PDB file of C-alpha atoms and ligand atoms in Angstrom:
ATOM      1  CA  MET A 621     152.445 100.848  89.475  1.00  0.00           C
ATOM      2  CA  ASP A 622     148.775 100.987  89.625  1.00  0.00           C
ATOM      3  CA  GLU A 623     148.283 103.033  92.983  1.00  0.00           C
ATOM      4  CA  LEU A 624     147.249 101.374  96.279  1.00  0.00           C
ATOM      5  CA  PRO A 625     143.384 101.357  97.734  1.00  0.00           C
ATOM      6  CA  PRO A 626     143.389 103.300 100.438  1.00  0.00           C
ATOM      7  CA  ARG A 627     142.384 100.778 103.148  1.00  0.00           C
ATOM      8  CA  LEU A 628     144.775  97.571 103.470  1.00  0.00           C
ATOM      9  CA  PHE A 629     145.794  94.465 104.983  1.00  0.00           C
ATOM     10  CA  VAL A 630     149.681  93.521 105.268  1.00  0.00           C
ATOM     11  CA  THR A 631     149.915  90.160 105.455  1.00  0.00           C
ATOM     12  CA  GLY A 632     153.174  88.014 105.038  1.00  0.00           C
ATOM     13  CA  THR A 633     155.140  84.440 104.125  1.00  0.00           C
ATOM     14  CA  ASP A 634     156.143  84.216 107.190  1.00  0.00           C
ATOM     15  CA  THR A 635     156.754  86.426 110.382  1.00  0.00           C
ATOM     16  CA  GLY A 636     159.599  88.296 110.034  1.00  0.00           C
ATOM     17  CA  VAL A 637     159.394  88.996 106.692  1.00  0.00           C
ATOM     18  CA  GLY A 638     159.153  92.684 106.675  1.00  0.00           C
ATOM     19  CA  LYS A 639     155.751  93.467 107.140  1.00  0.00           C
ATOM     20  CA  THR A 640     156.486  96.224 109.748  1.00  0.00           C
ATOM     21  CA  LEU A 641     158.801  97.875 107.645  1.00  0.00           C
ATOM     22  CA  LEU A 642     157.000  97.538 104.363  1.00  0.00           C
ATOM     23  CA  SER A 643     153.483  99.181 107.208  1.00  0.00           C
ATOM     24  CA  ALA A 644     155.785 102.200 107.957  1.00  0.00           C
ATOM     25  CA  ILE A 645     157.167 102.532 104.586  1.00  0.00           C
ATOM     26  CA  LEU A 646     153.391 103.198 103.140  1.00  0.00           C
ATOM     27  CA  MET A 647     152.830 105.135 106.346  1.00  0.00           C
ATOM     28  CA  ALA A 648     155.516 107.531 106.241  1.00  0.00           C
ATOM     29  CA  GLY A 649     154.629 108.341 102.116  1.00  0.00           C
ATOM     30  CA  SER A 650     150.432 108.586 102.863  1.00  0.00           C
ATOM     31  CA  ALA A 651     148.167 109.665 105.939  1.00  0.00           C
ATOM     32  CA  ALA A 652     147.028 106.067 106.602  1.00  0.00           C
ATOM     33  CA  THR A 653     146.251 105.380 109.848  1.00  0.00           C
ATOM     34  CA  TYR A 654     148.194 101.933 111.434  1.00  0.00           C
ATOM     35  CA  TRP A 655     146.332  99.136 113.130  1.00  0.00           C
ATOM     36  CA  LYS A 656     147.764  95.991 114.469  1.00  0.00           C
ATOM     37  CA  PRO A 657     144.832  93.682 115.127  1.00  0.00           C
ATOM     38  CA  VAL A 658     146.852  91.493 116.767  1.00  0.00           C
ATOM     39  CA  GLN A 659     149.810  91.901 119.056  1.00  0.00           C
ATOM     40  CA  SER A 660     151.769  89.001 120.555  1.00  0.00           C
ATOM     41  CA  GLY A 661     154.980  90.169 122.393  1.00  0.00           C
ATOM     42  CA  GLU A 662     156.531  93.405 123.259  1.00  0.00           C
ATOM     43  CA  PRO A 663     157.649  95.754 122.338  1.00  0.00           C
ATOM     44  CA  GLY A 664     154.837  95.935 119.881  1.00  0.00           C
ATOM     45  CA  ASP A 665     154.886  96.584 116.266  1.00  0.00           C
ATOM     46  CA  THR A 666     152.575  99.499 117.335  1.00  0.00           C
ATOM     47  CA  ASP A 667     155.080 101.104 118.464  1.00  0.00           C
ATOM     48  CA  TRP A 668     158.230 100.101 116.511  1.00  0.00           C
ATOM     49  CA  VAL A 669     156.518 101.818 113.482  1.00  0.00           C
ATOM     50  CA  ARG A 670     155.562 104.972 115.648  1.00  0.00           C
ATOM     51  CA  GLN A 671     159.370 105.002 117.411  1.00  0.00           C
ATOM     52  CA  ALA A 672     160.793 104.738 113.615  1.00  0.00           C
ATOM     53  CA  THR A 673     158.897 107.250 111.706  1.00  0.00           C
ATOM     54  CA  GLY A 674     158.179 109.290 114.560  1.00  0.00           C
ATOM     55  CA  LEU A 675     154.328 109.896 113.423  1.00  0.00           C
ATOM     56  CA  PRO A 676     151.944 111.782 116.187  1.00  0.00           C
ATOM     57  CA  GLY A 677     149.730 109.015 117.931  1.00  0.00           C
ATOM     58  CA  GLY A 678     146.564 110.079 116.066  1.00  0.00           C
ATOM     59  CA  ARG A 679     148.085 108.307 113.296  1.00  0.00           C
ATOM     60  CA  PHE A 680     148.158 104.693 115.044  1.00  0.00           C
ATOM     61  CA  ALA A 681     144.733 102.647 116.123  1.00  0.00           C
ATOM     62  CA  PRO A 682     144.938 100.916 119.487  1.00  0.00           C
ATOM     63  CA  GLU A 683     145.325  97.003 118.990  1.00  0.00           C
ATOM     64  CA  THR A 684     142.370  95.269 119.591  1.00  0.00           C
ATOM     65  CA  TYR A 685     144.088  92.243 121.014  1.00  0.00           C
ATOM     66  CA  ARG A 686     147.372  92.610 123.021  1.00  0.00           C
ATOM     67  CA  PHE A 687     149.475  89.783 124.649  1.00  0.00           C
ATOM     68  CA  SER A 688     153.103  89.960 126.497  1.00  0.00           C
ATOM     69  CA  HIS A 689     153.724  86.339 125.364  1.00  0.00           C
ATOM     70  CA  PRO A 690     155.832  85.947 121.587  1.00  0.00           C
ATOM     71  CA  LEU A 691     153.985  83.317 120.085  1.00  0.00           C
ATOM     72  CA  SER A 692     151.425  82.890 117.811  1.00  0.00           C
ATOM     73  CA  PRO A 693     147.957  84.452 118.965  1.00  0.00           C
ATOM     74  CA  HIS A 694     146.240  80.993 119.639  1.00  0.00           C
ATOM     75  CA  ALA A 695     148.777  80.275 122.184  1.00  0.00           C
ATOM     76  CA  ALA A 696     149.504  83.945 123.394  1.00  0.00           C
ATOM     77  CA  ALA A 697     145.810  84.173 123.824  1.00  0.00           C
ATOM     78  CA  ALA A 698     145.390  80.927 125.941  1.00  0.00           C
ATOM     79  CA  LEU A 699     148.081  81.633 128.247  1.00  0.00           C
ATOM     80  CA  ALA A 700     146.260  85.103 129.277  1.00  0.00           C
ATOM     81  CA  GLY A 701     143.021  83.356 129.385  1.00  0.00           C
ATOM     82  CA  VAL A 702     141.927  85.503 126.771  1.00  0.00           C
ATOM     83  CA  GLU A 703     139.442  83.565 123.649  1.00  0.00           C
ATOM     84  CA  ILE A 704     140.123  85.808 119.896  1.00  0.00           C
ATOM     85  CA  GLU A 705     136.309  86.476 118.721  1.00  0.00           C
ATOM     86  CA  LEU A 706     136.593  87.985 114.991  1.00  0.00           C
ATOM     87  CA  GLU A 707     133.610  89.750 115.956  1.00  0.00           C
ATOM     88  CA  ALA A 708     135.744  91.809 118.350  1.00  0.00           C
ATOM     89  CA  PHE A 709     137.849  93.302 115.550  1.00  0.00           C
ATOM     90  CA  ARG A 710     136.220  96.258 114.682  1.00  0.00           C
ATOM     91  CA  PRO A 711     138.833  97.793 111.780  1.00  0.00           C
ATOM     92  CA  PRO A 712     139.442 101.924 112.718  1.00  0.00           C
ATOM     93  CA  PRO A 713     137.081 104.048 110.098  1.00  0.00           C
ATOM     94  CA  ALA A 714     140.479 105.780 108.977  1.00  0.00           C
ATOM     95  CA  PRO A 715     139.800 106.606 105.231  1.00  0.00           C
ATOM     96  CA  ARG A 716     143.788 105.239 104.625  1.00  0.00           C
ATOM     97  CA  LEU A 717     144.073 101.947 106.761  1.00  0.00           C
ATOM     98  CA  ILE A 718     147.442  99.804 106.760  1.00  0.00           C
ATOM     99  CA  ALA A 719     146.109  97.065 108.771  1.00  0.00           C
ATOM    100  CA  GLU A 720     149.343  94.560 109.814  1.00  0.00           C
ATOM    101  CA  GLY A 721     148.645  90.630 110.652  1.00  0.00           C
ATOM    102  CA  ALA A 722     151.135  88.798 112.859  1.00  0.00           C
ATOM    103  CA  GLY A 723     152.845  86.057 111.298  1.00  0.00           C
ATOM    104  CA  GLY A 724     151.549  84.190 108.128  1.00  0.00           C
ATOM    105  CA  VAL A 725     148.425  83.550 106.550  1.00  0.00           C
ATOM    106  CA  LEU A 726     147.460  80.114 107.851  1.00  0.00           C
ATOM    107  CA  VAL A 727     148.362  81.588 111.513  1.00  0.00           C
ATOM    108  CA  PRO A 728     145.691  80.530 114.002  1.00  0.00           C
ATOM    109  CA  LEU A 729     144.041  82.854 116.576  1.00  0.00           C
ATOM    110  CA  ASN A 730     141.384  80.276 118.474  1.00  0.00           C
ATOM    111  CA  GLY A 731     140.422  76.999 118.761  1.00  0.00           C
ATOM    112  CA  GLN A 732     138.879  77.824 114.918  1.00  0.00           C
ATOM    113  CA  ASP A 733     140.569  81.112 112.710  1.00  0.00           C
ATOM    114  CA  LEU A 734     143.302  81.512 111.485  1.00  0.00           C
ATOM    115  CA  MET A 735     144.546  84.809 109.978  1.00  0.00           C
ATOM    116  CA  VAL A 736     142.921  84.291 106.682  1.00  0.00           C
ATOM    117  CA  ASP A 737     139.756  84.444 107.882  1.00  0.00           C
ATOM    118  CA  LEU A 738     140.053  87.407 109.779  1.00  0.00           C
ATOM    119  CA  MET A 739     141.571  88.890 106.564  1.00  0.00           C
ATOM    120  CA  ALA A 740     138.095  88.219 105.228  1.00  0.00           C
ATOM    121  CA  HIS A 741     135.924  89.497 108.100  1.00  0.00           C
ATOM    122  CA  LEU A 742     137.494  92.708 107.567  1.00  0.00           C
ATOM    123  CA  ALA A 743     136.869  92.167 103.853  1.00  0.00           C
ATOM    124  CA  LEU A 744     140.053  94.447 102.802  1.00  0.00           C
ATOM    125  CA  PRO A 745     142.277  93.943 100.219  1.00  0.00           C
ATOM    126  CA  VAL A 746     145.742  92.350 100.757  1.00  0.00           C
ATOM    127  CA  LEU A 747     149.172  93.159 100.130  1.00  0.00           C
ATOM    128  CA  LEU A 748     151.726  90.133 100.527  1.00  0.00           C
ATOM    129  CA  VAL A 749     155.406  89.941 101.625  1.00  0.00           C
ATOM    130  CA  ALA A 750     157.660  87.415 101.339  1.00  0.00           C
ATOM    131  CA  ARG A 751     161.429  86.978 101.445  1.00  0.00           C
ATOM    132  CA  SER A 752     163.440  87.451  98.334  1.00  0.00           C
ATOM    133  CA  GLY A 753     165.757  84.428  98.761  1.00  0.00           C
ATOM    134  CA  LEU A 754     165.758  81.177  98.815  1.00  0.00           C
ATOM    135  CA  GLY A 755     162.267  79.715  99.390  1.00  0.00           C
ATOM    136  CA  THR A 756     160.551  82.220  98.364  1.00  0.00           C
ATOM    137  CA  ILE A 757     158.995  80.726  95.386  1.00  0.00           C
ATOM    138  CA  ASN A 758     157.512  77.963  97.785  1.00  0.00           C
ATOM    139  CA  HIS A 759     156.357  79.777 100.672  1.00  0.00           C
ATOM    140  CA  THR A 760     154.756  82.388  98.663  1.00  0.00           C
ATOM    141  CA  LEU A 761     152.770  79.873  96.223  1.00  0.00           C
ATOM    142  CA  LEU A 762     151.389  78.890  99.183  1.00  0.00           C
ATOM    143  CA  SER A 763     150.361  81.601 100.649  1.00  0.00           C
ATOM    144  CA  LEU A 764     148.910  82.951  97.591  1.00  0.00           C
ATOM    145  CA  GLU A 765     146.903  79.663  97.136  1.00  0.00           C
ATOM    146  CA  ALA A 766     145.655  80.082 101.114  1.00  0.00           C
ATOM    147  CA  LEU A 767     144.488  83.683  99.952  1.00  0.00           C
ATOM    148  CA  ARG A 768     142.113  83.050  96.510  1.00  0.00           C
ATOM    149  CA  ARG A 769     140.264  80.165  98.354  1.00  0.00           C
ATOM    150  CA  ARG A 770     139.031  83.005 100.645  1.00  0.00           C
ATOM    151  CA  GLN A 771     138.790  84.652  97.277  1.00  0.00           C
ATOM    152  CA  LEU A 772     140.032  87.370  99.322  1.00  0.00           C
ATOM    153  CA  GLU A 773     141.171  90.121  96.576  1.00  0.00           C
ATOM    154  CA  VAL A 774     145.421  90.110  96.163  1.00  0.00           C
ATOM    155  CA  LEU A 775     146.966  93.511  95.563  1.00  0.00           C
ATOM    156  CA  GLY A 776     150.640  91.619  94.853  1.00  0.00           C
ATOM    157  CA  VAL A 777     153.550  90.921  96.288  1.00  0.00           C
ATOM    158  CA  VAL A 778     156.037  92.937  97.887  1.00  0.00           C
ATOM    159  CA  VAL A 779     159.697  91.235  97.727  1.00  0.00           C
ATOM    160  CA  ASN A 780     161.726  92.421 100.860  1.00  0.00           C
ATOM    161  CA  GLY A 781     165.633  91.640 100.885  1.00  0.00           C
ATOM    162  CA  ALA A 782     168.843  91.902  98.666  1.00  0.00           C
ATOM    163  CA  LEU A 783     167.947  91.649  94.928  1.00  0.00           C
ATOM    164  CA  ASN A 784     166.649  88.827  93.573  1.00  0.00           C
ATOM    165  CA  PRO A 785     164.892  89.263  89.980  1.00  0.00           C
ATOM    166  CA  ALA A 786     164.403  85.228  89.314  1.00  0.00           C
ATOM    167  CA  ASN A 787     162.188  84.901  92.151  1.00  0.00           C
ATOM    168  CA  GLU A 788     160.280  87.919  91.739  1.00  0.00           C
ATOM    169  CA  GLU A 789     160.176  86.411  87.918  1.00  0.00           C
ATOM    170  CA  ALA A 790     158.974  82.789  88.917  1.00  0.00           C
ATOM    171  CA  ILE A 791     156.645  84.278  91.770  1.00  0.00           C
ATOM    172  CA  SER A 792     155.164  86.171  89.286  1.00  0.00           C
ATOM    173  CA  ARG A 793     154.596  83.695  86.547  1.00  0.00           C
ATOM    174  CA  TYR A 794     153.707  80.796  89.083  1.00  0.00           C
ATOM    175  CA  GLY A 795     151.718  82.777  91.207  1.00  0.00           C
ATOM    176  CA  GLN A 796     149.724  84.423  88.594  1.00  0.00           C
ATOM    177  CA  VAL A 797     150.614  87.150  91.024  1.00  0.00           C
ATOM    178  CA  ARG A 798     151.819  91.561  90.485  1.00  0.00           C
ATOM    179  CA  VAL A 799     155.413  91.554  92.491  1.00  0.00           C
ATOM    180  CA  LEU A 800     154.667  95.143  93.087  1.00  0.00           C
ATOM    181  CA  ALA A 801     158.454  96.490  94.535  1.00  0.00           C
ATOM    182  CA  ALA A 802     161.794  94.304  95.174  1.00  0.00           C
ATOM    183  CA  VAL A 803     162.807  96.311  98.974  1.00  0.00           C
ATOM    184  CA  GLU A 804     166.000  95.888  99.449  1.00  0.00           C
ATOM    185  CA  PRO A 805     167.820  96.374 103.029  1.00  0.00           C
ATOM    186  CA  LEU A 806     166.770  99.948 103.861  1.00  0.00           C
ATOM    187  CA  PRO A 807     170.232 102.087 105.139  1.00  0.00           C
ATOM    188  CA  ARG A 808     167.867 104.316 106.796  1.00  0.00           C
ATOM    189  CA  LEU A 809     165.269 103.372 109.242  1.00  0.00           C
ATOM    190  CA  ASP A 810     163.884 107.236 110.157  1.00  0.00           C
ATOM    191  CA  LEU A 811     160.951 108.858 108.918  1.00  0.00           C
ATOM    192  CA  ALA A 812     162.990 110.747 105.935  1.00  0.00           C
ATOM    193  CA  GLY A 813     164.630 107.502 105.432  1.00  0.00           C
ATOM    194  CA  LEU A 814     161.793 105.490 105.092  1.00  0.00           C
ATOM    195  CA  ARG A 815     159.973 108.489 103.120  1.00  0.00           C
ATOM    196  CA  ALA A 816     162.608 107.811 100.475  1.00  0.00           C
ATOM    197  CA  ALA A 817     161.836 104.499 100.084  1.00  0.00           C
ATOM    198  CA  HIS A 818     157.971 105.367  99.608  1.00  0.00           C
ATOM    199  CA  GLU A 819     159.377 107.280  96.967  1.00  0.00           C
ATOM    200  CA  ARG A 820     161.766 105.272  95.544  1.00  0.00           C
ATOM    201  CA  TYR A 821     159.032 101.995  95.391  1.00  0.00           C
ATOM    202  CA  PHE A 822     155.746 103.504  95.122  1.00  0.00           C
ATOM    203  CA  GLY A 823     156.397 106.564  93.606  1.00  0.00           C
ATOM    204  CA  GLY A 824     155.746 108.602  96.158  1.00  0.00           C
ATOM    205  CA  ARG A 825     151.951 107.802  95.227  1.00  0.00           C
ATOM    206  CA  GLU A 826     149.543 107.429  98.717  1.00  0.00           C
TER     207      GLU A 826
HETATM  208  N1  ATP B 228     163.829  96.351 103.808  1.00  0.00           N
HETATM  209  C1  ATP B 228     164.834  96.616 104.868  1.00  0.00           C
HETATM  210  N2  ATP B 228     165.960  96.884 105.426  1.00  0.00           N
HETATM  211  C2  ATP B 228     166.203  97.335 106.294  1.00  0.00           C
HETATM  212  N3  ATP B 228     165.701  96.207 107.858  1.00  0.00           N
HETATM  213  C3  ATP B 228     164.659  95.465 108.060  1.00  0.00           C
HETATM  214  C4  ATP B 228     164.032  95.229 105.927  1.00  0.00           C
HETATM  215  N4  ATP B 228     163.267  94.471 105.912  1.00  0.00           N
HETATM  216  C5  ATP B 228     163.202  93.497 107.884  1.00  0.00           C
HETATM  217  N5  ATP B 228     164.358  94.894 108.422  1.00  0.00           N
HETATM  218  C6  ATP B 228     164.185  93.975 109.707  1.00  0.00           C
HETATM  219  O1  ATP B 228     164.067  93.219 109.575  1.00  0.00           O
HETATM  220  C7  ATP B 228     163.412  92.409 111.136  1.00  0.00           C
HETATM  221  C8  ATP B 228     162.097  91.762 110.702  1.00  0.00           C
HETATM  222  O2  ATP B 228     161.011  92.788 110.030  1.00  0.00           O
HETATM  223  P1  ATP B 228     159.880  92.895 110.261  1.00  0.00           P
HETATM  224  O3  ATP B 228     159.988  93.413 111.716  1.00  0.00           O
HETATM  225  O4  ATP B 228     158.944  94.172 109.643  1.00  0.00           O
HETATM  226  O5  ATP B 228     159.212  91.560 109.784  1.00  0.00           O
HETATM  227  P2  ATP B 228     157.180  91.364 110.307  1.00  0.00           P
HETATM  228  O6  ATP B 228     156.987  90.650 108.997  1.00  0.00           O
HETATM  229  O7  ATP B 228     156.756  92.658 110.662  1.00  0.00           O
HETATM  230  O8  ATP B 228     157.415  90.222 111.304  1.00  0.00           O
HETATM  231  P3  ATP B 228     156.031  89.995 112.686  1.00  0.00           P
HETATM  232  O9  ATP B 228     155.903  89.172 112.386  1.00  0.00           O
HETATM  233  O10 ATP B 228     156.918  89.849 114.174  1.00  0.00           O
HETATM  234  O11 ATP B 228     155.412  91.439 112.488  1.00  0.00           O
HETATM  235  C9  ATP B 228     162.948  94.319 111.763  1.00  0.00           C
HETATM  236  O12 ATP B 228     164.044  94.411 112.828  1.00  0.00           O
HETATM  237  C10 ATP B 228     163.227  95.307 110.637  1.00  0.00           C
HETATM  238  O13 ATP B 228     163.445  95.984 110.840  1.00  0.00           O
HETATM  239 MG1   MG B 229     155.077  93.391 112.277  1.00  0.00          MG
END
């Protein structure tokens, strides 16, 4: 596999598909900074990656928006009496950056902008995390369409979960996209386990 670019945005086909898990793998195997621009719900993904990897606080940028309700950002912000503004997002100037979205690509941020608009605003290339199992072909192809409509650079898809080569093949063929890795359920979610996963799935390359 070619090397990943030093700064990228991790999005997913849905909530709970493994964006944070993939981000933690990439963090464990590189010198990147992790940034979750919008966090809804406690504890946050930043806390999870920090705890799992044990990496120092300097590797983690503060969220631009952090809400306590585990809802779509537009709804969590409304409950907090806040209006999310695209202009408020300033990516940390780290030479290597892993930015993680919230939920999927068409999650609303405010009255008009969606997560995909934030990706376009940040102008970062995108990695799409997808489930490996039933339902993933449809969700992945829909997500790819939405990303490409905004002219976003799609680096590839990472499927997560029990191996399903037929789904990988279908995603690659119908989505005209590379499946960069098929991450299986990891036995250990600590630094050593995440580093081993980085070595296995990304050849240890940063
Ligand atoms: N390959 C894996 N091996 C072991 N556990 C996993 C794996 N993938 C995901 N998980 C676990 O499944 C849960 C959901 O994954 P994760 O938090 O990475 O999803 P997400 O896409 O980041 O969700 P959100 O939309 O809330 O940010 C977590 O508890 C995570 O640790
Ligand atoms: Mg997450």
